[in-house]
GROMACS .gro file of N, CA, C and O in nm:
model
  460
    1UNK      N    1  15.234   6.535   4.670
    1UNK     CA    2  15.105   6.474   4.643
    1UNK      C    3  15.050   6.412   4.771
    1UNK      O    4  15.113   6.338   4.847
    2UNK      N    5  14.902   6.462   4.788
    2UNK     CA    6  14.838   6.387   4.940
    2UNK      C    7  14.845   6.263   4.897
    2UNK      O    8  14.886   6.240   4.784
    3UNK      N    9  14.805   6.163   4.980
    3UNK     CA   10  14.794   6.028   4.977
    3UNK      C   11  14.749   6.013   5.094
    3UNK      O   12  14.791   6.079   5.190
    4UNK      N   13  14.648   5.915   5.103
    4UNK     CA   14  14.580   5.862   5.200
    4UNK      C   15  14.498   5.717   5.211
    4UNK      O   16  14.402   5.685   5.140
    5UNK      N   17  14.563   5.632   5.323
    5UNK     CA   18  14.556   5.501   5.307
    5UNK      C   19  14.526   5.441   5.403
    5UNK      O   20  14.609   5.432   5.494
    6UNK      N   21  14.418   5.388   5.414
    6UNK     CA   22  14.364   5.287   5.462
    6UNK      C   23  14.381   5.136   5.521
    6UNK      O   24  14.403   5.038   5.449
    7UNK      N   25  14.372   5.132   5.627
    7UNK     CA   26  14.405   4.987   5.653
    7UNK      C   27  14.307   4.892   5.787
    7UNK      O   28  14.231   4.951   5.865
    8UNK      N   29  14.331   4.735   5.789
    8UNK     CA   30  14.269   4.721   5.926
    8UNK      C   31  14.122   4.688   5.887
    8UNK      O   32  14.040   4.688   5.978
    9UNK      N   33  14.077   4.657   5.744
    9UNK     CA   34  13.970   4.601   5.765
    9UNK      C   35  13.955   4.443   5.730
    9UNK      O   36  14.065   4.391   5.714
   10UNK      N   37  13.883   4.385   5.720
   10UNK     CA   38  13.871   4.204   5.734
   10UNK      C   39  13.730   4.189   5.743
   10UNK      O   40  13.630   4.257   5.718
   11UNK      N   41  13.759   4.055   5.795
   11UNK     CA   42  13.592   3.935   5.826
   11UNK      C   43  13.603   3.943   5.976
   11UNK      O   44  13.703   3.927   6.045
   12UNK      N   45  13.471   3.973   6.016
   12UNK     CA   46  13.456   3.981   6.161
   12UNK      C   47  13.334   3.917   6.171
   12UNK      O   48  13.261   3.942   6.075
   13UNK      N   49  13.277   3.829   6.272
   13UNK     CA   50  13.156   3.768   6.329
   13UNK      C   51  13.096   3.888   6.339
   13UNK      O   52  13.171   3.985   6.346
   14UNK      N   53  12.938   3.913   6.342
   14UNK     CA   54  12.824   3.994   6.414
   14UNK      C   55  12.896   3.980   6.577
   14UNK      O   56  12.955   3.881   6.621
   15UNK      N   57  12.870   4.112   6.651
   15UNK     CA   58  12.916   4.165   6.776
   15UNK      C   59  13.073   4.159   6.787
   15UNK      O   60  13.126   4.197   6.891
   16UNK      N   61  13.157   4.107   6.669
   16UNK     CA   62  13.293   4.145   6.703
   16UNK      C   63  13.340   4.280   6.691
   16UNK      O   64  13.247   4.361   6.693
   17UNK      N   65  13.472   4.336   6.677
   17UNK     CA   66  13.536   4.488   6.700
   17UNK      C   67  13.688   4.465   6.534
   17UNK      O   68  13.758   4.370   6.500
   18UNK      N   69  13.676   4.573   6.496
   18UNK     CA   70  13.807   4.625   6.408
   18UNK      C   71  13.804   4.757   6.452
   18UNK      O   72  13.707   4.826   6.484
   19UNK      N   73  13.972   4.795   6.450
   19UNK     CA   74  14.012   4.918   6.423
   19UNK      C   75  14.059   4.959   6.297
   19UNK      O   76  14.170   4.929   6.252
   20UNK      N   77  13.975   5.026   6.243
   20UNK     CA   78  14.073   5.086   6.083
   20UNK      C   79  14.179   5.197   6.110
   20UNK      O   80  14.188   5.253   6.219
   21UNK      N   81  14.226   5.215   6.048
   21UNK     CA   82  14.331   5.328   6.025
   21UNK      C   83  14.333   5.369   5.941
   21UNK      O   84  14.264   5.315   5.854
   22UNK      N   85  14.427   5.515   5.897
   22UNK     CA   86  14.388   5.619   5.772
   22UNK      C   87  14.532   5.701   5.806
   22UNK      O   88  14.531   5.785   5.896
   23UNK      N   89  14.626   5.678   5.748
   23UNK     CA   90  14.769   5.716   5.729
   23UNK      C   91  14.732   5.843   5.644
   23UNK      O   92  14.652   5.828   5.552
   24UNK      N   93  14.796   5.990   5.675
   24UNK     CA   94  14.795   6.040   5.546
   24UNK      C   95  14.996   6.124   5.496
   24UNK      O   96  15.067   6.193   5.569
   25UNK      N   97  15.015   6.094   5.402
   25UNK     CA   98  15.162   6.160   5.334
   25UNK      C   99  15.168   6.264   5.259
   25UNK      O  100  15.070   6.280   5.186
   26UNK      N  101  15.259   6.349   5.251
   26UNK     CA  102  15.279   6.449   5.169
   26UNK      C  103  15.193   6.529   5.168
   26UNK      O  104  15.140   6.567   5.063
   27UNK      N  105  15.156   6.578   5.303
   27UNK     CA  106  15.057   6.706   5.377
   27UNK      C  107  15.119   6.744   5.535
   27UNK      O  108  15.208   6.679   5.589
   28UNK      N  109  15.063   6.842   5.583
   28UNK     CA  110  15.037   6.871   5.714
   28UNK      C  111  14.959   6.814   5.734
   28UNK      O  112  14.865   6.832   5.656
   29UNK      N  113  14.932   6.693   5.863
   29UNK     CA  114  14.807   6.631   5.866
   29UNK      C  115  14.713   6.699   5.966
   29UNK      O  116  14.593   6.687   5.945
   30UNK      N  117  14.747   6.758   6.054
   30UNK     CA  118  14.671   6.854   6.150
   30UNK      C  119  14.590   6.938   6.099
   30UNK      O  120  14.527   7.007   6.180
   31UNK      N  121  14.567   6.958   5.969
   31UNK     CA  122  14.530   7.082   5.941
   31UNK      C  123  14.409   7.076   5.884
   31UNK      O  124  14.336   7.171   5.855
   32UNK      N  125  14.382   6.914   5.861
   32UNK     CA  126  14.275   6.872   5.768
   32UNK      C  127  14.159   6.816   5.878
   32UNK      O  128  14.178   6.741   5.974
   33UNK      N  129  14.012   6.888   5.821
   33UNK     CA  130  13.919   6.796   5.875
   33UNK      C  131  13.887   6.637   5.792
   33UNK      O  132  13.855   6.613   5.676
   34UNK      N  133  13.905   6.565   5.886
   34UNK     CA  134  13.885   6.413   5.890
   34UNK      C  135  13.781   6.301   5.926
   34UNK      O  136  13.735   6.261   6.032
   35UNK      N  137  13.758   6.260   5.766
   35UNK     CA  138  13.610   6.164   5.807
   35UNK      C  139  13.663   6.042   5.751
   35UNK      O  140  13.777   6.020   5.711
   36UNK      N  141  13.517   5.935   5.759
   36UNK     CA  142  13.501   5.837   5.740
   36UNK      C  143  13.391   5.799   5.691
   36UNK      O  144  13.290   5.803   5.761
   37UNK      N  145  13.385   5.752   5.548
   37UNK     CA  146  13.272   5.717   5.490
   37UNK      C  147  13.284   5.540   5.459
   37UNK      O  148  13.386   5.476   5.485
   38UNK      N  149  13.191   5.494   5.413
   38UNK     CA  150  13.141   5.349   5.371
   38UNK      C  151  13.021   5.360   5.244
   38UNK      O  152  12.940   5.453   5.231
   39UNK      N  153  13.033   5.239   5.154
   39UNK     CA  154  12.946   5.200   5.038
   39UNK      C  155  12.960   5.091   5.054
   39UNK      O  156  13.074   5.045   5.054
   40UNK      N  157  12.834   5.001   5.076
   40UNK     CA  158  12.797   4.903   5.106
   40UNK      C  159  12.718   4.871   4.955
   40UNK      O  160  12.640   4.954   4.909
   41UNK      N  161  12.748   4.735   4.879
   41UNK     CA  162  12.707   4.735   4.753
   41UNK      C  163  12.572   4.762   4.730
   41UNK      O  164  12.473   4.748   4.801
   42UNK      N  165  12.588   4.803   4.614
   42UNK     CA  166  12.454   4.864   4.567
   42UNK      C  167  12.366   5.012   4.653
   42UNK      O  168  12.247   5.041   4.641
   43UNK      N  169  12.432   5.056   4.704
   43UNK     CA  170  12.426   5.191   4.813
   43UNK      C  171  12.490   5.300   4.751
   43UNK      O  172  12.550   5.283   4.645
   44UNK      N  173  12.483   5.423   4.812
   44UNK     CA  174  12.582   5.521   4.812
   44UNK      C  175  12.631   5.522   4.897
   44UNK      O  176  12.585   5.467   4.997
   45UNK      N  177  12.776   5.600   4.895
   45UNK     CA  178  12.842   5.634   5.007
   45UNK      C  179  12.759   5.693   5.143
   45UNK      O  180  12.653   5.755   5.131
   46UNK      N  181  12.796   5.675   5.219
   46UNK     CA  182  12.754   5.760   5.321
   46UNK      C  183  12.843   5.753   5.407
   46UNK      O  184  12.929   5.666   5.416
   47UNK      N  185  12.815   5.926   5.533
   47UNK     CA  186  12.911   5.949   5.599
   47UNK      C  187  12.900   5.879   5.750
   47UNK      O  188  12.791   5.877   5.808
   48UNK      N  189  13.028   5.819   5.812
   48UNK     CA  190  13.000   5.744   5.926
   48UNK      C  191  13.042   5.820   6.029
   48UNK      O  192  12.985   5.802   6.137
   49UNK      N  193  13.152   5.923   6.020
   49UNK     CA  194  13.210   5.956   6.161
   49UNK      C  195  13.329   6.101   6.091
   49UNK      O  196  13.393   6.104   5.986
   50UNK      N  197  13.322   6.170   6.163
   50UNK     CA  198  13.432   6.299   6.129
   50UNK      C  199  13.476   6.339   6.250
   50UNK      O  200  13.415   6.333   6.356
   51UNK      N  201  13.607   6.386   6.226
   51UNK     CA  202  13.695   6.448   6.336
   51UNK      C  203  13.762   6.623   6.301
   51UNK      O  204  13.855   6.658   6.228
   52UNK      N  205  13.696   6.681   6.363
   52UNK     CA  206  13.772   6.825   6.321
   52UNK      C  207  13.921   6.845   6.332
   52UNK      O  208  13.981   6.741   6.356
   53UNK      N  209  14.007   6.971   6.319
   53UNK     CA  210  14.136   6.999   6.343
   53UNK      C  211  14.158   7.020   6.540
   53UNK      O  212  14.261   7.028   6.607
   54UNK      N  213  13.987   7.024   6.587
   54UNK     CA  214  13.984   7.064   6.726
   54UNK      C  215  13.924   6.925   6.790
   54UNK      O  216  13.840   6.937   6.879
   55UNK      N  217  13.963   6.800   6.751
   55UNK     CA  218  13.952   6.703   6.771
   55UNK      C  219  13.718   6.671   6.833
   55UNK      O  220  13.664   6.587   6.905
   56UNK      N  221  13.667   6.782   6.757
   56UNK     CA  222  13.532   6.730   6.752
   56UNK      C  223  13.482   6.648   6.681
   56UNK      O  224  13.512   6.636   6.562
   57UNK      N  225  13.390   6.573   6.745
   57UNK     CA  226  13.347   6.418   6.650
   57UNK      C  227  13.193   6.496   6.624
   57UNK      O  228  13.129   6.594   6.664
   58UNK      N  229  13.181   6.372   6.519
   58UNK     CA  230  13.004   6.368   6.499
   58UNK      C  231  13.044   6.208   6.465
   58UNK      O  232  13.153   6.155   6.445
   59UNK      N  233  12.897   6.151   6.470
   59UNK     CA  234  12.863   6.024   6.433
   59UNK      C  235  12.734   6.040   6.350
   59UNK      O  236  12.658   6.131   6.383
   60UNK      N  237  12.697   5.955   6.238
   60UNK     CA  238  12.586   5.892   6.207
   60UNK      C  239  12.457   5.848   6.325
   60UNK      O  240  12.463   5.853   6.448
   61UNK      N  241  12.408   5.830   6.288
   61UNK     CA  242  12.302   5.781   6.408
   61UNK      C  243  12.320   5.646   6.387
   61UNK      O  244  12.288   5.589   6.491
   62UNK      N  245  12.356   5.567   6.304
   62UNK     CA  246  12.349   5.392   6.285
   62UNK      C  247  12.470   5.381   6.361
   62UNK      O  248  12.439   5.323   6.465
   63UNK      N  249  12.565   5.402   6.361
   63UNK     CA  250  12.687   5.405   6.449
   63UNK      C  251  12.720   5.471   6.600
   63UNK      O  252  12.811   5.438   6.676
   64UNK      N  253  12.635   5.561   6.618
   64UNK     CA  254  12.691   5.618   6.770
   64UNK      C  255  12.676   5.519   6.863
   64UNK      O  256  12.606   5.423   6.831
   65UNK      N  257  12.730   5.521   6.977
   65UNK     CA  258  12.725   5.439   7.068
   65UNK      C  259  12.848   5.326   7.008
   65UNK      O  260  12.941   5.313   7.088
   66UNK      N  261  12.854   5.289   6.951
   66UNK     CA  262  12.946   5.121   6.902
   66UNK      C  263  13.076   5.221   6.815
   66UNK      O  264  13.181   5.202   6.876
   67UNK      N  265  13.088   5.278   6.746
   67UNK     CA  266  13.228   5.369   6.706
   67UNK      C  267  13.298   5.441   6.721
   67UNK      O  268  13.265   5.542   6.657
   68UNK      N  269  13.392   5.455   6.777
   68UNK     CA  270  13.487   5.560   6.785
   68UNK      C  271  13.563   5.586   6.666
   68UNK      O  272  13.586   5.507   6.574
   69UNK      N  273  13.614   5.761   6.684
   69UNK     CA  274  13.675   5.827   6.571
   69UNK      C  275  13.753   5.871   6.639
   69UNK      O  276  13.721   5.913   6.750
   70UNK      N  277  13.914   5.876   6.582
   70UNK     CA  278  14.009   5.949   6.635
   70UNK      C  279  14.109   5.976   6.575
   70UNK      O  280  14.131   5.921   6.468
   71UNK      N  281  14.201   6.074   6.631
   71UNK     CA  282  14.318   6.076   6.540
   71UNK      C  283  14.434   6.135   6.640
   71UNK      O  284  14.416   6.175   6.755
   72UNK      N  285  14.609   6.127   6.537
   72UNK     CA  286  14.669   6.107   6.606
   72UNK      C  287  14.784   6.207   6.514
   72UNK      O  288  14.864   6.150   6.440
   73UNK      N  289  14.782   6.353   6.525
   73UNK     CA  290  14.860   6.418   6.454
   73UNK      C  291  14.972   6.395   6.447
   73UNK      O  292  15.023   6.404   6.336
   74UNK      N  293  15.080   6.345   6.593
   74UNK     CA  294  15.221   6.332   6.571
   74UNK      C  295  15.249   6.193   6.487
   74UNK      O  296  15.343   6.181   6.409
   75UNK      N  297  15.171   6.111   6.510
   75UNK     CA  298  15.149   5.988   6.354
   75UNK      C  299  15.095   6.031   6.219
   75UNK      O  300  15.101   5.943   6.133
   76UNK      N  301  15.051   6.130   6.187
   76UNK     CA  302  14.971   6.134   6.065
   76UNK      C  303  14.780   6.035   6.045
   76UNK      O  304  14.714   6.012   5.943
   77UNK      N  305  14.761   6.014   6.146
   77UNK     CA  306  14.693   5.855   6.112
   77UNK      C  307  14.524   5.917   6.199
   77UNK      O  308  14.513   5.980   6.304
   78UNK      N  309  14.445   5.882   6.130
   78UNK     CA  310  14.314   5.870   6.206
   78UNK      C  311  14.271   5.700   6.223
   78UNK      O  312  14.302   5.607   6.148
   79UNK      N  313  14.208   5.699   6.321
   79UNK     CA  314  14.138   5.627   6.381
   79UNK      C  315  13.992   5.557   6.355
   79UNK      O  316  13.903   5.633   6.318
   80UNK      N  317  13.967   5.447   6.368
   80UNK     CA  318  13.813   5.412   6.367
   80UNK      C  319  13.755   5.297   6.432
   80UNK      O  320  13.715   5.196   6.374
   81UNK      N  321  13.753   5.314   6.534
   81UNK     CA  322  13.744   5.202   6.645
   81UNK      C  323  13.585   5.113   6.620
   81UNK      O  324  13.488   5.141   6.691
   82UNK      N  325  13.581   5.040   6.545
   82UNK     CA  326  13.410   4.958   6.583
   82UNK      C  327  13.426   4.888   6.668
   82UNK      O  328  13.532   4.837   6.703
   83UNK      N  329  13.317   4.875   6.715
   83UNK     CA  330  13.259   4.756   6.818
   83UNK      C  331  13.151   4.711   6.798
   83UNK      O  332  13.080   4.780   6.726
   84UNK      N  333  13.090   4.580   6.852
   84UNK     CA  334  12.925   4.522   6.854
   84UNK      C  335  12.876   4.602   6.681
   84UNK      O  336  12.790   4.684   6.652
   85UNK      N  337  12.997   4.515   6.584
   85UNK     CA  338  12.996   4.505   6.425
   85UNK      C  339  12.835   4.436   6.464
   85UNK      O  340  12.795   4.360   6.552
   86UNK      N  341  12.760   4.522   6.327
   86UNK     CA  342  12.634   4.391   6.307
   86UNK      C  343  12.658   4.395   6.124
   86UNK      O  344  12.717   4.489   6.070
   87UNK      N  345  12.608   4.294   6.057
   87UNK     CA  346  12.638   4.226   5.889
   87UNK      C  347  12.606   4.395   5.851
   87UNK      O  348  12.688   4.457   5.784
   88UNK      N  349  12.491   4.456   5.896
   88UNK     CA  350  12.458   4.592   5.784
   88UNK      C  351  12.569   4.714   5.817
   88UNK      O  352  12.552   4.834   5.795
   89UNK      N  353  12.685   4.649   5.876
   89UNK     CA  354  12.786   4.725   5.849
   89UNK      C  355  12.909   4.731   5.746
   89UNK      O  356  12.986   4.825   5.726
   90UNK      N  357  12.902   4.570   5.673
   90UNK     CA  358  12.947   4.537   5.596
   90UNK      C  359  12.965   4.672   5.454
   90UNK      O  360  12.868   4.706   5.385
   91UNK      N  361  13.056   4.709   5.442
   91UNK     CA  362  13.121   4.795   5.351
   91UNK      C  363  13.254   4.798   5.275
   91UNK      O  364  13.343   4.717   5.302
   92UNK      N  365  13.270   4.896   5.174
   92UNK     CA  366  13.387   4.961   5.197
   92UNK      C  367  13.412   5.075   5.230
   92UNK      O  368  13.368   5.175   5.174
   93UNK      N  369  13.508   5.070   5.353
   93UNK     CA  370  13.572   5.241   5.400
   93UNK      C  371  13.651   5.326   5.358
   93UNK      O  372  13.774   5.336   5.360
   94UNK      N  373  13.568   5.390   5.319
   94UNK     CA  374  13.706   5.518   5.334
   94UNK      C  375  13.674   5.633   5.382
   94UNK      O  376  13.572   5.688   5.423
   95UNK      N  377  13.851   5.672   5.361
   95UNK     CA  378  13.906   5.779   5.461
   95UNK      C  379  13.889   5.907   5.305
   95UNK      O  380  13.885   5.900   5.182
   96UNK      N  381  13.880   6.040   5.440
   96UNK     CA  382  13.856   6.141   5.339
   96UNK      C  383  13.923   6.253   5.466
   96UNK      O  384  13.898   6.241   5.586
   97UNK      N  385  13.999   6.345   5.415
   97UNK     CA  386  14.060   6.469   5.422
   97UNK      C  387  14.009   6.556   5.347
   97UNK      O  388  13.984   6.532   5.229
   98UNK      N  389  13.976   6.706   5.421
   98UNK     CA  390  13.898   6.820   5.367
   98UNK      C  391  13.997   6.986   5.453
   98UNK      O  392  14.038   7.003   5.568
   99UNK      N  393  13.999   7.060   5.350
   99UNK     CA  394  14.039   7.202   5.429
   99UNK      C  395  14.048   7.308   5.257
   99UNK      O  396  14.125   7.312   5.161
  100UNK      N  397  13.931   7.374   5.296
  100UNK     CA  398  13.938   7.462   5.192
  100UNK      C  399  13.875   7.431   5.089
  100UNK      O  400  13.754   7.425   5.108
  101UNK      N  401  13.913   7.406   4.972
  101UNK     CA  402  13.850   7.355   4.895
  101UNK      C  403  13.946   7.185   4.832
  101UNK      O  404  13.919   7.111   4.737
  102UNK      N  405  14.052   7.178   4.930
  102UNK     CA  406  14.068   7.033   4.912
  102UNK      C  407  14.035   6.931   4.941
  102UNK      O  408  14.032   6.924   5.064
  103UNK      N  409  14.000   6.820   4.884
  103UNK     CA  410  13.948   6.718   4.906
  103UNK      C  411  14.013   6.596   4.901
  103UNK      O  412  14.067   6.601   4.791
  104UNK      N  413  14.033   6.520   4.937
  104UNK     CA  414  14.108   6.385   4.929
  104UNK      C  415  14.084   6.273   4.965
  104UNK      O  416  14.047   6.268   5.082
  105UNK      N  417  14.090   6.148   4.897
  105UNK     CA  418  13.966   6.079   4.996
  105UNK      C  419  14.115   5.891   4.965
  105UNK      O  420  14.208   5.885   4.884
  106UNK      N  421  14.077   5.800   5.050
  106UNK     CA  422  14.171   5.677   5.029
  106UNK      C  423  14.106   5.586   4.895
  106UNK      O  424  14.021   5.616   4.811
  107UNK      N  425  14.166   5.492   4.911
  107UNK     CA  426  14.110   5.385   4.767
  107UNK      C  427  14.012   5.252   4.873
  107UNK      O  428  13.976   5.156   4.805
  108UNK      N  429  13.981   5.246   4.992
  108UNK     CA  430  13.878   5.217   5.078
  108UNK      C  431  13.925   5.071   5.157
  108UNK      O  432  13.993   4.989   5.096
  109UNK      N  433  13.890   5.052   5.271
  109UNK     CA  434  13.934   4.889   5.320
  109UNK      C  435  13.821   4.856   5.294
  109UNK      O  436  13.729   4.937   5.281
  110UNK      N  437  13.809   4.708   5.279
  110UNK     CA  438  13.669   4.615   5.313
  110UNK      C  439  13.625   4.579   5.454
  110UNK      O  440  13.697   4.506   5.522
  111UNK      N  441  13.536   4.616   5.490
  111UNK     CA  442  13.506   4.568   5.604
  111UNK      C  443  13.387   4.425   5.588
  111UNK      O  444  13.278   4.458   5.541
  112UNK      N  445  13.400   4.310   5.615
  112UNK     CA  446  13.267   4.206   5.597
  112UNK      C  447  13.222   4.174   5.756
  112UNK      O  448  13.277   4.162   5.865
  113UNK      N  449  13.152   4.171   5.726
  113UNK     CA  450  13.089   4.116   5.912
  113UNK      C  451  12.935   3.984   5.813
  113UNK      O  452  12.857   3.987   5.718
  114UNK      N  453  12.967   3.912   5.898
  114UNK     CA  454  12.909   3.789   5.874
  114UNK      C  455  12.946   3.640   5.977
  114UNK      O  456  13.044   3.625   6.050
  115UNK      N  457  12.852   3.559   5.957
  115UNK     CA  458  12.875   3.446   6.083
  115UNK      C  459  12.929   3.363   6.002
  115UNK      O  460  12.969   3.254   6.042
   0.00000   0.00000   0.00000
């Protein structure tokens, strides 16, 4: 069974930095394309950042510049580096794995940004 888990989010001031993380078990993790979504209450999900099996990114446009996406096959684990957090980033994240027609997604961290 995949599993995929999330970690690394908290309360951060406006212009501070978190790194999330995204563990995944009971897969090949190389094999899966790898994103990162957020739902910020009362919103839909939306997508923030993806990493291919050929380590290509995309970003959102609200995020480029201030996020990094990454990952780390001989760990299992992707990456999500923020920086210069502002409050309308305030969410919950999650991690999502895709290849084929599988889909898999985490149970989400909280991220709060506030003064």
């Amino acid at each position: 069974q995949v599993q995929l888990v999330e970690s690394g989010g908290g309360l951060v001031q406006p212009g501070g930095s978190l790194r999330l993380s995204c563990t995944v078990s009971g897969s090949l993790f190389s094999i899966y394309f790898m994103g990162w979504y957020r739902q910020a209450p009362g919103k839909q999900r939306e997508l923030v950042a993806t990493i291919s099996t050929t380590y290509v990114t995309s970003y959102a446009a609200s995020v480029k510049e201030r996020f990094a996406i990454s990952r780390d096959n001989a760990k299992n684990t992707m990456y999500l580096q923020m920086n210069s957090l502002k409050p309308e980033d305030t969410a919950v994240y999650y991690c999502n794995a895709q290849k084929y027609d599988m889909d898999y997604w985490g149970k989400g961290t909280l991220v709060s940004v506030s003064a």
